Coordinates of C-alpha atoms and ligand atoms in Angstrom, one line a residue:
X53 CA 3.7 -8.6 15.8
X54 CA 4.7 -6.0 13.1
X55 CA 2.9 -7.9 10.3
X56 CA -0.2 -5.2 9.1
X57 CA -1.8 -8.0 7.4
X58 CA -1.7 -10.9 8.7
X59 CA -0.7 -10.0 12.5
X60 CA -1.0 -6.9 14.7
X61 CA 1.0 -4.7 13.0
X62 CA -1.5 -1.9 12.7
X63 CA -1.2 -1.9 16.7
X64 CA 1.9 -0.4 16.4
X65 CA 3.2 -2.3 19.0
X66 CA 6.9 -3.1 20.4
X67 CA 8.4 -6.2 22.2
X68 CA 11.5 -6.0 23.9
X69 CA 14.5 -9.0 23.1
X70 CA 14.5 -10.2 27.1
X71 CA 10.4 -10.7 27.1
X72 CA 10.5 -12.0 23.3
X73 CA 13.7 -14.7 24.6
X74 CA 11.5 -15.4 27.6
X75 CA 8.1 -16.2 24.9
X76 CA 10.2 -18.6 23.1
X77 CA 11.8 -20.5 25.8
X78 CA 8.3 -20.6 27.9
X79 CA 6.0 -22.1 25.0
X80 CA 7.5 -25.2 25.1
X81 CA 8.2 -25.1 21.1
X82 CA 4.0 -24.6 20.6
X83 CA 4.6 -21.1 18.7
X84 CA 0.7 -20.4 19.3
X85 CA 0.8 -20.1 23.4
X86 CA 3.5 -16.9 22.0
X87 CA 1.7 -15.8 19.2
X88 CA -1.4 -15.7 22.1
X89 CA 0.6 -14.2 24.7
X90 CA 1.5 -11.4 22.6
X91 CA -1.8 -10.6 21.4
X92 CA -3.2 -10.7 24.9
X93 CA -0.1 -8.1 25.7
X94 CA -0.6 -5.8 22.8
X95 CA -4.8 -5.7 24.0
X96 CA -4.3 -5.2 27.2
X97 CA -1.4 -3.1 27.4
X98 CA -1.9 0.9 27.7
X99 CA 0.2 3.2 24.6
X100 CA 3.4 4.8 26.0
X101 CA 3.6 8.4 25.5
X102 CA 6.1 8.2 22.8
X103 CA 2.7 6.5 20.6
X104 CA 3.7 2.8 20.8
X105 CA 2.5 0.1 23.0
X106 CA 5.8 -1.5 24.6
X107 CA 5.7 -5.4 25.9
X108 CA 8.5 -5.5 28.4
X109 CA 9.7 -9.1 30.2
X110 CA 6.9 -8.1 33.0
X111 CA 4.2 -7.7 30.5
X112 CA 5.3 -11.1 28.7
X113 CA 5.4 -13.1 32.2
X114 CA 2.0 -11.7 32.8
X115 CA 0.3 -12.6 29.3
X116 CA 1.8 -16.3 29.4
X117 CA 0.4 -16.9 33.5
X118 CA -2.9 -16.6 31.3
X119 CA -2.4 -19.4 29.5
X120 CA -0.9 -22.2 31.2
X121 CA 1.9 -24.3 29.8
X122 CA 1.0 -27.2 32.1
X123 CA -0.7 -30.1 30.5
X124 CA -4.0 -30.8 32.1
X125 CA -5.7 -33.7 30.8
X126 CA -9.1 -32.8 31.1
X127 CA -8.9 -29.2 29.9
X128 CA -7.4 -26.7 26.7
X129 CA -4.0 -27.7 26.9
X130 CA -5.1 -31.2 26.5
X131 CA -6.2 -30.2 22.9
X132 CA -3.4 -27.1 22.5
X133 CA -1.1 -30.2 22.5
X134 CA -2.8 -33.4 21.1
X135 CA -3.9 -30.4 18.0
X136 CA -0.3 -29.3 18.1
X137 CA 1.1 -32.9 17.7
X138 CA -1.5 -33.4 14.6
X139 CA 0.0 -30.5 13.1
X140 CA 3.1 -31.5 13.6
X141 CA 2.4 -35.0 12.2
X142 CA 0.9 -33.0 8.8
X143 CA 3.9 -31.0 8.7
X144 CA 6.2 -34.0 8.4
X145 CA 8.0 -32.6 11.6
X146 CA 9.0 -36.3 13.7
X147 CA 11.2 -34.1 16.2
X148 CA 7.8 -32.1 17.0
X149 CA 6.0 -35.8 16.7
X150 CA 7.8 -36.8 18.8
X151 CA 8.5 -34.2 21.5
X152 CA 4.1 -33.5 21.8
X153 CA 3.7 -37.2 22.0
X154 CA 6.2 -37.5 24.7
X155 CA 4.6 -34.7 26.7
X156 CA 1.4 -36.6 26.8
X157 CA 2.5 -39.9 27.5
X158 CA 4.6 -38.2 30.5
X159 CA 1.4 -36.7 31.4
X160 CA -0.8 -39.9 31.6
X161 CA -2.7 -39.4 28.5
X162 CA -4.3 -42.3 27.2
X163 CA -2.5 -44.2 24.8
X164 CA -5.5 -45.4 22.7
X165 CA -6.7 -41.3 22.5
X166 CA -3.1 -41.1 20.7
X167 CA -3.4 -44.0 18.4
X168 CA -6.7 -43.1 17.0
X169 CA -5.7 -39.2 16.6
X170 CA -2.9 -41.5 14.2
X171 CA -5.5 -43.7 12.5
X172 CA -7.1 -40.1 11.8
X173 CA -4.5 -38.4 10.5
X174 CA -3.1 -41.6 8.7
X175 CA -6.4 -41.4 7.0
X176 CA -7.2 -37.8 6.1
X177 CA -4.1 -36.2 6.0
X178 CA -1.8 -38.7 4.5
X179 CA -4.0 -41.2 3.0
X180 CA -3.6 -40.4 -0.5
X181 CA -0.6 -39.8 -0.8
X182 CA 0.6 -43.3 1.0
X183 CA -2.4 -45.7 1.7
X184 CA 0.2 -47.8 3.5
X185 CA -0.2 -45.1 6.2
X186 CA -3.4 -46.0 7.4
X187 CA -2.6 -49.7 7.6
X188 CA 0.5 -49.2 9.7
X189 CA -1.5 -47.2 12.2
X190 CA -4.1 -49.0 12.3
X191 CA -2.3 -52.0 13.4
X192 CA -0.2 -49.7 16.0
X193 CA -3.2 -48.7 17.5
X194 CA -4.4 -52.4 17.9
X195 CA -1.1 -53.9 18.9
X196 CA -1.0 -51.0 21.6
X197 CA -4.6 -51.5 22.8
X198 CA -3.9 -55.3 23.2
X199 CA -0.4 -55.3 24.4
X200 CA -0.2 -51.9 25.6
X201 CA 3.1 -50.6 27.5
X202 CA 3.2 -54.4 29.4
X203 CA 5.3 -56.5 28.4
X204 CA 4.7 -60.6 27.7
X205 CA 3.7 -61.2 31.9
X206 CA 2.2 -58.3 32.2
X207 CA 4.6 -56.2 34.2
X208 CA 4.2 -52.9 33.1
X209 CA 7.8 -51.6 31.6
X210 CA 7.2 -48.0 32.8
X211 CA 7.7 -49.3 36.5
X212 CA 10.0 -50.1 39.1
X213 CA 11.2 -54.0 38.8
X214 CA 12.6 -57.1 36.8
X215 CA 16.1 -56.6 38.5
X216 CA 17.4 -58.7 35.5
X217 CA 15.6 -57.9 32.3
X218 CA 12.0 -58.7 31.0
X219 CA 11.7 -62.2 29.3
X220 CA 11.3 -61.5 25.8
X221 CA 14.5 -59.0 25.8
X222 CA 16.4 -62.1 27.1
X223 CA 14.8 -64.5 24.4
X224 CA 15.8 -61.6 22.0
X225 CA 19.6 -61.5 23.2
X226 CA 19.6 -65.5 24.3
X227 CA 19.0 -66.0 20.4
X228 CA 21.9 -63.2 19.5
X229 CA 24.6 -64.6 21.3
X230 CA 23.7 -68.1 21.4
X231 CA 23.0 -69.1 25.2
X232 CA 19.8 -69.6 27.1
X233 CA 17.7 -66.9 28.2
X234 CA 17.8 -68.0 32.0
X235 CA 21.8 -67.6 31.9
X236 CA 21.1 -63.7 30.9
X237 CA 21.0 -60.6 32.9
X238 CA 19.8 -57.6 30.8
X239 CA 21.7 -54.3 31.5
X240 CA 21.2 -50.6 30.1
X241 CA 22.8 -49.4 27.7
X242 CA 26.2 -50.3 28.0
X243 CA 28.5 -53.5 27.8
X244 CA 31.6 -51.3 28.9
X245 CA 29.4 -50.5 31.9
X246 CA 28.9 -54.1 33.0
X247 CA 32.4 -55.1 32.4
X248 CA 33.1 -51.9 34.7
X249 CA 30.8 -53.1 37.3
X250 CA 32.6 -57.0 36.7
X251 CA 35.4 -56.0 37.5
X252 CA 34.8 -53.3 40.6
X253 CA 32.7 -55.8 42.3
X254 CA 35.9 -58.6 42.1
X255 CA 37.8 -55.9 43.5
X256 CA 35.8 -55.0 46.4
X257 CA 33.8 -58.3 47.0
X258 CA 35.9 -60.8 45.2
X259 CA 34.4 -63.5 43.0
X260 CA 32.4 -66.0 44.1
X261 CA 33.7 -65.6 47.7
X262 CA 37.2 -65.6 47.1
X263 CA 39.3 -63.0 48.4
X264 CA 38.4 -59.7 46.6
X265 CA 41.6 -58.4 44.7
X266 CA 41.9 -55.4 46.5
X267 CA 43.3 -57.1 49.2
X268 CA 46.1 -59.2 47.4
X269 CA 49.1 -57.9 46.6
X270 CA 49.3 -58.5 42.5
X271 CA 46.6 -58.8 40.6
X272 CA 47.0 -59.0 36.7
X273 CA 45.3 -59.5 33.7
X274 CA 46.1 -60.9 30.0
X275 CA 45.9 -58.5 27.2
X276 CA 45.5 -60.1 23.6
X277 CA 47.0 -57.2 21.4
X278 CA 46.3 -55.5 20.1
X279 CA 43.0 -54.8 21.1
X280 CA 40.4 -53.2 22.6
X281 CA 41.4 -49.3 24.6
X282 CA 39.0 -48.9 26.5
X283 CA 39.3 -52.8 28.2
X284 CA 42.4 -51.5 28.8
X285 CA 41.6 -48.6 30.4
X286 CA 39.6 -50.3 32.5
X287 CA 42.0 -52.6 34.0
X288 CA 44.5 -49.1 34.4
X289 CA 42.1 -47.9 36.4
X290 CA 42.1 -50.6 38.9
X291 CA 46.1 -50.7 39.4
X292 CA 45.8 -54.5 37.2
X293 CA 49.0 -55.1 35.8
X294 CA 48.4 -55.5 32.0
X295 CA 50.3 -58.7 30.3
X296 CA 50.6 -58.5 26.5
X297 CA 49.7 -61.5 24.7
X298 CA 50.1 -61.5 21.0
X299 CA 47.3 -61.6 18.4
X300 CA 48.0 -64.5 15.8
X301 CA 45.7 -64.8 12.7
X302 CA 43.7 -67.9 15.0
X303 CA 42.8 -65.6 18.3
X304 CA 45.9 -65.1 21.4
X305 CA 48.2 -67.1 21.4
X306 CA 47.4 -70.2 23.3
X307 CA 50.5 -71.7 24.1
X308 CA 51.2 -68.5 26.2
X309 CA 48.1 -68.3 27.7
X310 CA 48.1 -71.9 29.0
X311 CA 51.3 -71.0 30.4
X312 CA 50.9 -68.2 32.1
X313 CA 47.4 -68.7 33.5
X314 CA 48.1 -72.4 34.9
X315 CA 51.0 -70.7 36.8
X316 CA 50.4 -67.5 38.2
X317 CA 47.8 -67.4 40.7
X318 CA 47.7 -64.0 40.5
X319 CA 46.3 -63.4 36.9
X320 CA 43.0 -63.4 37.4
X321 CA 41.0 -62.7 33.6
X322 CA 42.0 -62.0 30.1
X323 CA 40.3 -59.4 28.2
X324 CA 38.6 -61.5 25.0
X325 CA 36.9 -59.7 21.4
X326 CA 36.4 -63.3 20.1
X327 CA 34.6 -62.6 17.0
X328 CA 35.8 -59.9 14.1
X329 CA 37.6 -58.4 16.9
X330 CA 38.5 -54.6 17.9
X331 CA 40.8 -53.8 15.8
X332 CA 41.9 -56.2 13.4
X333 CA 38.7 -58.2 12.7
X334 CA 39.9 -61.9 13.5
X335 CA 37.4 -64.4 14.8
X336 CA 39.1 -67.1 17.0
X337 CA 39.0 -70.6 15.9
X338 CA 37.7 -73.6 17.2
X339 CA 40.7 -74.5 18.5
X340 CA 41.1 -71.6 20.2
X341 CA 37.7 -71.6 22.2
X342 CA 38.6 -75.1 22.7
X343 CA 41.9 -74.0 24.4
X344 CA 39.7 -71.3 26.5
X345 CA 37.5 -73.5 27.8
X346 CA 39.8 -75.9 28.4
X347 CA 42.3 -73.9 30.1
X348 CA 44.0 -74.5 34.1
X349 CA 44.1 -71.7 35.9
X350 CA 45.8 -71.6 39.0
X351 CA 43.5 -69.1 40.4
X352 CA 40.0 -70.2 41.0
X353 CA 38.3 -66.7 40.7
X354 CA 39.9 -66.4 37.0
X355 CA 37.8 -65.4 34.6
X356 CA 37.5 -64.9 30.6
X357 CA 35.9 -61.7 29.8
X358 CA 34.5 -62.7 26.8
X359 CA 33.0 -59.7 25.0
X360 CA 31.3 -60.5 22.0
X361 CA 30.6 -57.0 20.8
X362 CA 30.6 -57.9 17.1
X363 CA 28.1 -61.4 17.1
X364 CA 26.4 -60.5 14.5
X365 CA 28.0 -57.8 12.5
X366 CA 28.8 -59.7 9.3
X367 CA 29.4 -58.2 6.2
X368 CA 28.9 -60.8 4.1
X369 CA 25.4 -63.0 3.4
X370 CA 27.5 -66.1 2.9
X371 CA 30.8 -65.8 3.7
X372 CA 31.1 -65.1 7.7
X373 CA 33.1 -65.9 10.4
X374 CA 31.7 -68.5 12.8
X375 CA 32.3 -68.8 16.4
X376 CA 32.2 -71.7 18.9
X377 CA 30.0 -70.9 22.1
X378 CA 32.6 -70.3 25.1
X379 CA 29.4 -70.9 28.0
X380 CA 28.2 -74.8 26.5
X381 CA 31.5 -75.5 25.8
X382 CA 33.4 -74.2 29.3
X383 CA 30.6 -76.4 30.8
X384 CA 31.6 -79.4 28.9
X385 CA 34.9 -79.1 29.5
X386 CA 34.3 -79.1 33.6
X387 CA 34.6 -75.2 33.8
X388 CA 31.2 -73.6 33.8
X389 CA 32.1 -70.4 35.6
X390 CA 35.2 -69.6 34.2
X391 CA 33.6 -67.3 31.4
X392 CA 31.3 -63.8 31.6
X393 CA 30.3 -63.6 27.9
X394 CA 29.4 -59.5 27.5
X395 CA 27.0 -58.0 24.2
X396 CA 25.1 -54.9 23.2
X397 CA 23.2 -53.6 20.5
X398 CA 25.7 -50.4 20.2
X399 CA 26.2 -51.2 17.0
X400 CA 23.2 -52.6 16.2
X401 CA 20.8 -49.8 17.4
X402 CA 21.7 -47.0 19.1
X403 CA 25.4 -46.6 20.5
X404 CA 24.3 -44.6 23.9
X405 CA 20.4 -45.9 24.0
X406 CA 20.5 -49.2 23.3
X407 CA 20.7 -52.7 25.3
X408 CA 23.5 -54.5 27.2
X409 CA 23.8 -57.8 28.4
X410 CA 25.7 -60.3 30.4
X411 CA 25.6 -63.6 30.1
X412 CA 27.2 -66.5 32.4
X413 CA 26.7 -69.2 34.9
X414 CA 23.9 -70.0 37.5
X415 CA 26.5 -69.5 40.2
X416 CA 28.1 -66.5 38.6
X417 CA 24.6 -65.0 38.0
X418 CA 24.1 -65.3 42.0
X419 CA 26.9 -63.9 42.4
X420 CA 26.3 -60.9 40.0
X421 CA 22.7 -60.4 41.4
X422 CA 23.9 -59.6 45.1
X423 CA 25.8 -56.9 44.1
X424 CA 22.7 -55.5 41.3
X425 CA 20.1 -55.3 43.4
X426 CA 21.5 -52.6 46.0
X427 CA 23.1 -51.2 42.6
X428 CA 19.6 -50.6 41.0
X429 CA 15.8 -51.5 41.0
X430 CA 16.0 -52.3 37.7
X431 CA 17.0 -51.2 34.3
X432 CA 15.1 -49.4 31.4
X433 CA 12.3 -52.0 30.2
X434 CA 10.6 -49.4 28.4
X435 CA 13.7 -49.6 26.0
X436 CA 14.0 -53.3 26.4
X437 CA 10.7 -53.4 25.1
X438 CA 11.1 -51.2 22.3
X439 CA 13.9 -53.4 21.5
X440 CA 12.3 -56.2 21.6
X441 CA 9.1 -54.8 19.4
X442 CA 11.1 -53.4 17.2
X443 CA 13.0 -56.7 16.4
X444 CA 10.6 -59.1 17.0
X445 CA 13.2 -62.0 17.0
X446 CA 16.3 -62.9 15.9
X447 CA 15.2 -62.7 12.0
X448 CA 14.6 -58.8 12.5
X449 CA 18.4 -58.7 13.8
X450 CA 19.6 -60.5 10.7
X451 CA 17.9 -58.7 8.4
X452 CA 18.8 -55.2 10.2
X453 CA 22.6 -55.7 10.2
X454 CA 22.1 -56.8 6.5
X455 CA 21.3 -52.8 5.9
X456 CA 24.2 -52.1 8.3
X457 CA 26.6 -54.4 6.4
X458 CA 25.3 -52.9 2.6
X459 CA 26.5 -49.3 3.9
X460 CA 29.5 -50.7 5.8
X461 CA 30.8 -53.2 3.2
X462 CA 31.9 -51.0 0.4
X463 CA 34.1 -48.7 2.9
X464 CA 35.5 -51.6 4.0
X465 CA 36.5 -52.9 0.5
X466 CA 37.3 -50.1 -0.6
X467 CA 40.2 -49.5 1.6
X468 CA 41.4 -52.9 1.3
X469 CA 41.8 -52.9 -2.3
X470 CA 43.4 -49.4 -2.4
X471 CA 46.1 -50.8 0.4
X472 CA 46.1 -53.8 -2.2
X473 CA 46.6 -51.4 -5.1
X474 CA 49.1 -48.7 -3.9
X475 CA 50.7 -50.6 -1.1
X476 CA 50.6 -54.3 -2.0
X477 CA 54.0 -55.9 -2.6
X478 CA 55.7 -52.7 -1.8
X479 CA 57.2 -54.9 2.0
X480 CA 55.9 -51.7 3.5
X481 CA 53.6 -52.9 5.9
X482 CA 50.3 -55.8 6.8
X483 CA 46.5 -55.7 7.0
X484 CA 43.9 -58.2 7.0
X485 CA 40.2 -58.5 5.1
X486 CA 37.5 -58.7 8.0
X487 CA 34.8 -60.0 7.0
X488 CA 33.0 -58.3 9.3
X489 CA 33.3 -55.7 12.9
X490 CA 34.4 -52.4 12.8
X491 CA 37.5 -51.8 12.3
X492 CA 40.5 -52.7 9.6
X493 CA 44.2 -52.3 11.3
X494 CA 47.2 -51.5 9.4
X495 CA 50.6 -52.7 10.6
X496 CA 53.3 -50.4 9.1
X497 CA 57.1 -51.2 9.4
X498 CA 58.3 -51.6 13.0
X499 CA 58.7 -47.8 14.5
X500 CA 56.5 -46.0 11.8
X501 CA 52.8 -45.9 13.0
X502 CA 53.2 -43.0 15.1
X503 CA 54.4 -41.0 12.0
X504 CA 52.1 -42.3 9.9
X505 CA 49.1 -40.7 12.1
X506 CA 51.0 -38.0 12.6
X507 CA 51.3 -37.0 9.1
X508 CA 47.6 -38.3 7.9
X509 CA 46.7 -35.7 10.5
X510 CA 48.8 -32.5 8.8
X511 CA 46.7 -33.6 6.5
X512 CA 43.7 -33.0 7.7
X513 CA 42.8 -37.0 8.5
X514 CA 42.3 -37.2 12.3
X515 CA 42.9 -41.2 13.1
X516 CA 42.7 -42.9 16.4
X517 CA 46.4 -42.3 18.5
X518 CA 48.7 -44.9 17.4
X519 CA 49.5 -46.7 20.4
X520 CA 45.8 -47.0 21.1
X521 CA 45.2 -50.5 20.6
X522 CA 47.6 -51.8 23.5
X523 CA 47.7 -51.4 27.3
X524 CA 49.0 -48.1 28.6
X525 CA 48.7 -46.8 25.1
X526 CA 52.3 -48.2 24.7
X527 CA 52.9 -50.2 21.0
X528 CA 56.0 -51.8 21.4
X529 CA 56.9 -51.8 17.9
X530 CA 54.7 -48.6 17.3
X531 CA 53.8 -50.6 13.9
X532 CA 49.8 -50.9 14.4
X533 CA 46.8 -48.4 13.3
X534 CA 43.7 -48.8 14.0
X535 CA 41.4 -47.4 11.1
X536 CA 37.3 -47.2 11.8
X537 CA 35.5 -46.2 8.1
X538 CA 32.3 -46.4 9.5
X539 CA 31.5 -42.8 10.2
X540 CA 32.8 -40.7 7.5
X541 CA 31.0 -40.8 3.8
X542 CA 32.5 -43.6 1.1
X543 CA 33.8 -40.0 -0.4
X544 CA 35.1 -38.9 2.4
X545 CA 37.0 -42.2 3.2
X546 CA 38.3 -43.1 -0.3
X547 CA 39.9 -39.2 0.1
X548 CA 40.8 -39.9 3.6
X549 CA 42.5 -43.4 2.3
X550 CA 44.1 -41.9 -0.5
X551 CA 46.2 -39.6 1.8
X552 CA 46.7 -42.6 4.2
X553 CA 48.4 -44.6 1.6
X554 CA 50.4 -41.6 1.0
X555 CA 51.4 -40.9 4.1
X556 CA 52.7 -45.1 4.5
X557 CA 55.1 -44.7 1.5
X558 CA 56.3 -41.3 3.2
X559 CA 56.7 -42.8 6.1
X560 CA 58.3 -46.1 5.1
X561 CA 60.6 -44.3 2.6
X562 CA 62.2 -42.4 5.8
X563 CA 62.6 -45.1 7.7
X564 CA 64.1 -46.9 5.7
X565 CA 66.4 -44.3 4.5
X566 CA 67.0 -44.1 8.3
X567 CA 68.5 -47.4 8.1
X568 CA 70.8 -46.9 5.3
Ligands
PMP865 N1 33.4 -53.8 23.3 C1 34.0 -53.6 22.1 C2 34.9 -54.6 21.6 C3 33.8 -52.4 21.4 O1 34.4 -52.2 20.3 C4 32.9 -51.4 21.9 C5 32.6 -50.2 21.2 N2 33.6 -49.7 20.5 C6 32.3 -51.7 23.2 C7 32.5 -52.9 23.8 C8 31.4 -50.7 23.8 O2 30.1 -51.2 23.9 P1 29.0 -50.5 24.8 O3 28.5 -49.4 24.0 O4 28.0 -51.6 24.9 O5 29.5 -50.1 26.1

């Protein structure tokens, strides 16, 4: 606009902020429909008396009508936007990639014009400088023209359909969490969701026609602590009267499980992370899921909410946790509904876009499936599928949380052995070494953990609440602290861990001076 040389600053020419906000927001991020609609102005616009030609918001509506932002497949903006996604590929821009080719899929264009435009630029733009390019295109361009946006029977993911989730994104989960495609309904995006829905639909319509829970008087559930929050807060929600049950280094404790469960009719599920569980990374034995599948309940519609959030997140190549199936061996022990098993690829893919699952009984699928299909047509196959291409099969999984585990495992370690180093033998508190998960969880001395976080968060280290991990956000012997190192930078962390540590021996030193 003002440049003399290269743009139209010899016109001396003026745009106003309102009609120059307006430009930017209206071109859809393609700067040239601007650059055009201020030309047009400035040549088509008469000089003010004051000697300057003025584009007001007016002016600016006026010169952007002549160019139409709407993406008309057999006309310019058909080439304004497949030649703005080239350049956008040449300028190594894959939010712009991205946002162009998403335009023109939305608009129906063909996905074959798309791929070759790829092959092209893969060739003559990039080819030197990565040969590889040009191979990886070309074989997106033929997997896409032979497989297209269908998936394995055809159905064509974009559409309306497969109430329960395309095959191959079952096969792809089946193989995750061990159980057979057919016993699987694929979800969106969220486990949490599904447990939601589990647990609403008992309420309202009961379970497998029993009496739905809203209608009894008491209906409680078993909480192994400490665990999971946001289980928790689901079962708040409801008005379900939260049991603790206490974590031992083998899964819940069994002998109080059996107890309770084969005697009150009225607890009807026990919330279950069976594998490097939320927080403190155990994985139950094989005694335990023995016990669980075993187990007597008095009330028929009981159920174990198994949520297998961390199946496959080892750290370790060789030295993992291993987990007994709960479904094959409920069904051997003469209990074959007694279990929802619950999985996502949160943190695996994407947490927010990626794929949940459920996976159960015949007659609990039934069950499920009435309530489903007046919930929803169907979920998003289109990310199924991506899922599913992007994986291939269970080997792509593996070798994906391999990369997860090499960033994971040295925050992980490094914690552990500076809690080894600065607070081992000191009597001032308990952790274990998951080999795998999410999350490591310190136990301070009884009545410190709240102080602890406090003071790690003068300190600038913001931790999860203590309290947290239990029902109602109530520790009993405010001892335990969840810690999650995943996010922050190893740098960050081992700063972050350093002032932890501190902040135990402060902590410990008053209490225990308390007691004095
Ligand atoms: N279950 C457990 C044990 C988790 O730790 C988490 C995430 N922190 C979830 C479920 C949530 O999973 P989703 O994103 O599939 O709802």
């Amino acid at each position: 606009m003002y440049d003399e040389k290269k743009g139209m600053g010899s016109y001396n020419a003026a745009i106003d902020d309102d009609a120059l906000e307006f430009l930017a927001d209206i071109s859809n991020g393609d700067a040239r429909n601007a650059l055009n609609a201020i030309e047009l102005g400035i040549l088509t616009t008469d000089r003010s008396d004051d000697g300057v030609i003025h584009i007001d918001l007016a002016t600016a509506q006026e010169c952007i009508q002549k160019r139409s932002v709407r993406y008309d497949k057999e006309g310019d903006n058909h080439y304004d936007t497949i030649s703005a996604f080239i350049k956008s590929m040449r300028g190594s821009d894959p939010d712009a990639v991205s946002y162009y080719l998403a335009k023109m899929l939305y608009a129906g264009e063909d996905i074959k014009f798309i791929a070759r435009r790829i092959m092209i630029c893969a060739s003559e733009d990039v080819g030197n400088a990565d040969p590889n390019a040009l191979q990886v295109a070309v074989a997106a361009a033929q997997a896409v023209e032979r497989i297209g946006m269908t998936c394995e029977d055809g159905t064509d993911c974009r559409n309306y359909g497969v109430l329960d989730g395309i095959h191959e994104a079952k096969v792809l989960i089946g193989d995750m969490i061990e159980c057979n495609p057919d016993n699987i309904i694929i979800y969106g995006n969220s486990s949490l969701n599904i447990m939601y829905d589990t647990i609403a639909r008992s309420m309202t319509h009961g379970v497998m026609g029993s009496t739905p829970w809203c209608k009894l008087d008491k209906v409680k559930f078993l909480c192994p602590v400490p665990g999971y929050d946001r289980h928790f807060a689901i079962t708040e929600y409801f008005g379900i009267e939260m049991i603790n049950v206490p974590m031992l280094p083998t899964g819940p404790d069994m002998d109080m499980v059996e107890d309770l469960v084969s005697k009150d009719e009225s607890i009807k599920g026990i919330w279950c992370v069976p594998k490097y569980s939320n927080p403190q990374g155990i994985t139950y034995s094989d005694e335990t899921v023995r016990r669980f599948a075993r187990l007597k309940p008095a009330a028929k519609d009981f159920r174990i909410y198994w949520d297998n959030a961390y199946c496959v997140h080892h750290l370790y190549d060789i030295d993992q946790d291993h987990l007994i199936e709960i479904l094959a061996e409920c069904k051997r022990a003469g209990n074959p509904d007694m279990v929802y098993k619950f999985c996502s690829t949160s943190k695996i893919t994407f947490p927010g876009s990626g794929v949940a699952a459920i996976a159960t009984s015949a007659n609990n699928l039934e069950d499920i499936k009435k309530q489903l299909k007046v919930q929803t047509i169907g979920h998003d196959k289109v990310n199924q599928l991506r899922h599913v291409r992007f994986f291939k099969n269970i080997h792509g999984i593996t070798e994906h949380m391999r990369k997860h585990a090499a960033s994971l495992r040295p925050k992980f370690e490094m914690i552990t052995d500076m809690f080894d180093k600065e607070l081992g033998g000191l009597g001032v508190g308990t952790w274990y070494k998951p080999k795998g998960g999410y999350f490591i969880t310190y136990e301070t001395l009884e009545g410190c953990a709240k102080n602890v976080v406090a003071k790690a968060k003068k300190a600038g280290v913001v931790m999860t609440p203590a309290g947290a991990p239990f029902p109602y956000g109530k520790d009993p012997k405010d001892s335990v602290i969840r810690i999650a190192p995943s996010y922050p930078s190893l740098e960050d962390l081992t700063t972050a861990a350093e002032i932890f540590v501190v902040c135990v021996k402060l902590a410990s030193i008053e209490k225990i001076l308390e007691e004095k």
